[in-house]
């Protein structure tokens, strides 16, 4: 017997029920797939972008906001800190490496980050084309920035005030592209790097043009030379306990741990993910129940056919496998369709995401997704088990002699 051919015909005979079961399975697997892909990518991004950063020092405010703005570049900074105080911390005996950041401008949504060569060492950056910046108003582009903006080495562009939008452009000074970084697979792919002097120059120009309506704090920022944050690596494990407390208690700055704040962020996201995951499991349960009912009812209608097949030489185990195969086939088709839907849905979500720094994509796959297929097959087999066992209760003689 051709099991696949017979199972296909039986499913087509009840095509509306079959389509409904496939849709239910696909819907449940699709939700689970989106949740798995999104949570895995978010977790990987959190780890990759902060793996070598022990502490972030910035202006007092929300620790989570400080981490999001300085490490992941997806929020506004909590403020600025005096450069002289920051540089004192950089030379603290407990600090192995300290990377200064000066934020405030963007180009088409990509953040322009003022920093120094220690930033390159922190992230292990390397040049793909051209060279690193050396003087004021020279920039090195992340790979995604170069690809999407179309900027090439030697091109010039104007930055815009603020971390998003392009309404307030610095038209007096233009940045010049000196190099393009190799793809890193982290946040640096979406950054435009320059020296801190370039950021000062832009804001001095801004202050000169708008001295009547700029706040007093901006003048203080320019005169006192402020920066946005410090990314710090510890020299010894003992610093984990001593250094953050020292910063928080004896300075006007705050220290925030990327590991702690990332765990907090993921726990907040996890509440919504868990809710949707249970909803998807409920949908899968409904799909299993629907498959069970459809196969159970089909067994009642097909008793005569099964009896004929028994007379033609089909054994009970073969017919048992036939019914099981029908349930597994439905869930397998639904599972594969659900995975396609999940990847497509996440890709659409990524396209319309505003924050390019945390962009998600459906054009990726993880080995763990194979477990979703096994879960679908298990559900199909479980839902088909009781209907398949009805094969052993079919009385051939009574069924064939019964008036149809």
PDB file of C-alpha atoms in Angstrom, residues 34-51 71-72 74 185-187 258-270 273 277 346 353 357-361 366 368:
ATOM      1  CA  UNK A  34       8.513  34.667  16.328  1.00  0.00           C
ATOM      2  CA  UNK A  35       8.994  34.605  20.099  1.00  0.00           C
ATOM      3  CA  UNK A  36      11.971  32.269  19.867  1.00  0.00           C
ATOM      4  CA  UNK A  37      13.678  34.196  17.057  1.00  0.00           C
ATOM      5  CA  UNK A  38      13.046  37.603  18.651  1.00  0.00           C
ATOM      6  CA  UNK A  39      14.114  36.615  22.176  1.00  0.00           C
ATOM      7  CA  UNK A  40      17.219  34.799  20.884  1.00  0.00           C
ATOM      8  CA  UNK A  41      18.289  37.744  18.728  1.00  0.00           C
ATOM      9  CA  UNK A  42      17.634  40.257  21.509  1.00  0.00           C
ATOM     10  CA  UNK A  43      19.583  38.160  23.994  1.00  0.00           C
ATOM     11  CA  UNK A  44      22.466  37.722  21.555  1.00  0.00           C
ATOM     12  CA  UNK A  45      22.555  41.465  20.847  1.00  0.00           C
ATOM     13  CA  UNK A  46      22.569  42.263  24.552  1.00  0.00           C
ATOM     14  CA  UNK A  47      25.472  39.885  25.138  1.00  0.00           C
ATOM     15  CA  UNK A  48      27.512  40.828  22.056  1.00  0.00           C
ATOM     16  CA  UNK A  49      27.277  44.581  22.602  1.00  0.00           C
ATOM     17  CA  UNK A  50      28.116  44.520  26.303  1.00  0.00           C
ATOM     18  CA  UNK A  51      30.354  41.451  26.677  1.00  0.00           C
ATOM     19  CA  UNK A  71      25.994  50.614  25.161  1.00  0.00           C
ATOM     20  CA  UNK A  72      23.064  49.812  22.871  1.00  0.00           C
ATOM     21  CA  UNK A  74      18.662  52.997  21.540  1.00  0.00           C
ATOM     22  CA  UNK A 185      27.808  41.849  14.032  1.00  0.00           C
ATOM     23  CA  UNK A 186      27.254  44.305  16.886  1.00  0.00           C
ATOM     24  CA  UNK A 187      26.172  47.885  17.510  1.00  0.00           C
ATOM     25  CA  UNK A 258      25.385  46.438  31.771  1.00  0.00           C
ATOM     26  CA  UNK A 259      25.002  42.840  32.992  1.00  0.00           C
ATOM     27  CA  UNK A 260      22.531  43.776  35.735  1.00  0.00           C
ATOM     28  CA  UNK A 261      20.527  46.240  33.652  1.00  0.00           C
ATOM     29  CA  UNK A 262      20.409  43.899  30.648  1.00  0.00           C
ATOM     30  CA  UNK A 263      19.070  41.129  32.875  1.00  0.00           C
ATOM     31  CA  UNK A 264      16.481  43.545  34.223  1.00  0.00           C
ATOM     32  CA  UNK A 265      15.499  44.616  30.710  1.00  0.00           C
ATOM     33  CA  UNK A 266      15.167  41.022  29.533  1.00  0.00           C
ATOM     34  CA  UNK A 267      13.051  40.143  32.566  1.00  0.00           C
ATOM     35  CA  UNK A 268      10.669  42.996  31.676  1.00  0.00           C
ATOM     36  CA  UNK A 269      10.466  41.780  28.084  1.00  0.00           C
ATOM     37  CA  UNK A 270      10.087  38.209  29.316  1.00  0.00           C
ATOM     38  CA  UNK A 273       7.019  36.834  25.881  1.00  0.00           C
ATOM     39  CA  UNK A 277       4.118  31.749  24.622  1.00  0.00           C
ATOM     40  CA  UNK A 346       9.683  38.871  12.054  1.00  0.00           C
ATOM     41  CA  UNK A 353      11.376  48.940  13.163  1.00  0.00           C
ATOM     42  CA  UNK A 357      20.453  49.641  16.221  1.00  0.00           C
ATOM     43  CA  UNK A 358      18.230  46.837  17.561  1.00  0.00           C
ATOM     44  CA  UNK A 359      16.796  45.666  14.256  1.00  0.00           C
ATOM     45  CA  UNK A 360      15.418  42.120  14.177  1.00  0.00           C
ATOM     46  CA  UNK A 361      15.435  39.919  11.113  1.00  0.00           C
ATOM     47  CA  UNK A 366      18.901  28.711  14.710  1.00  0.00           C
ATOM     48  CA  UNK A 368      17.116  25.006  18.174  1.00  0.00           C
TER      49      UNK A 368
END
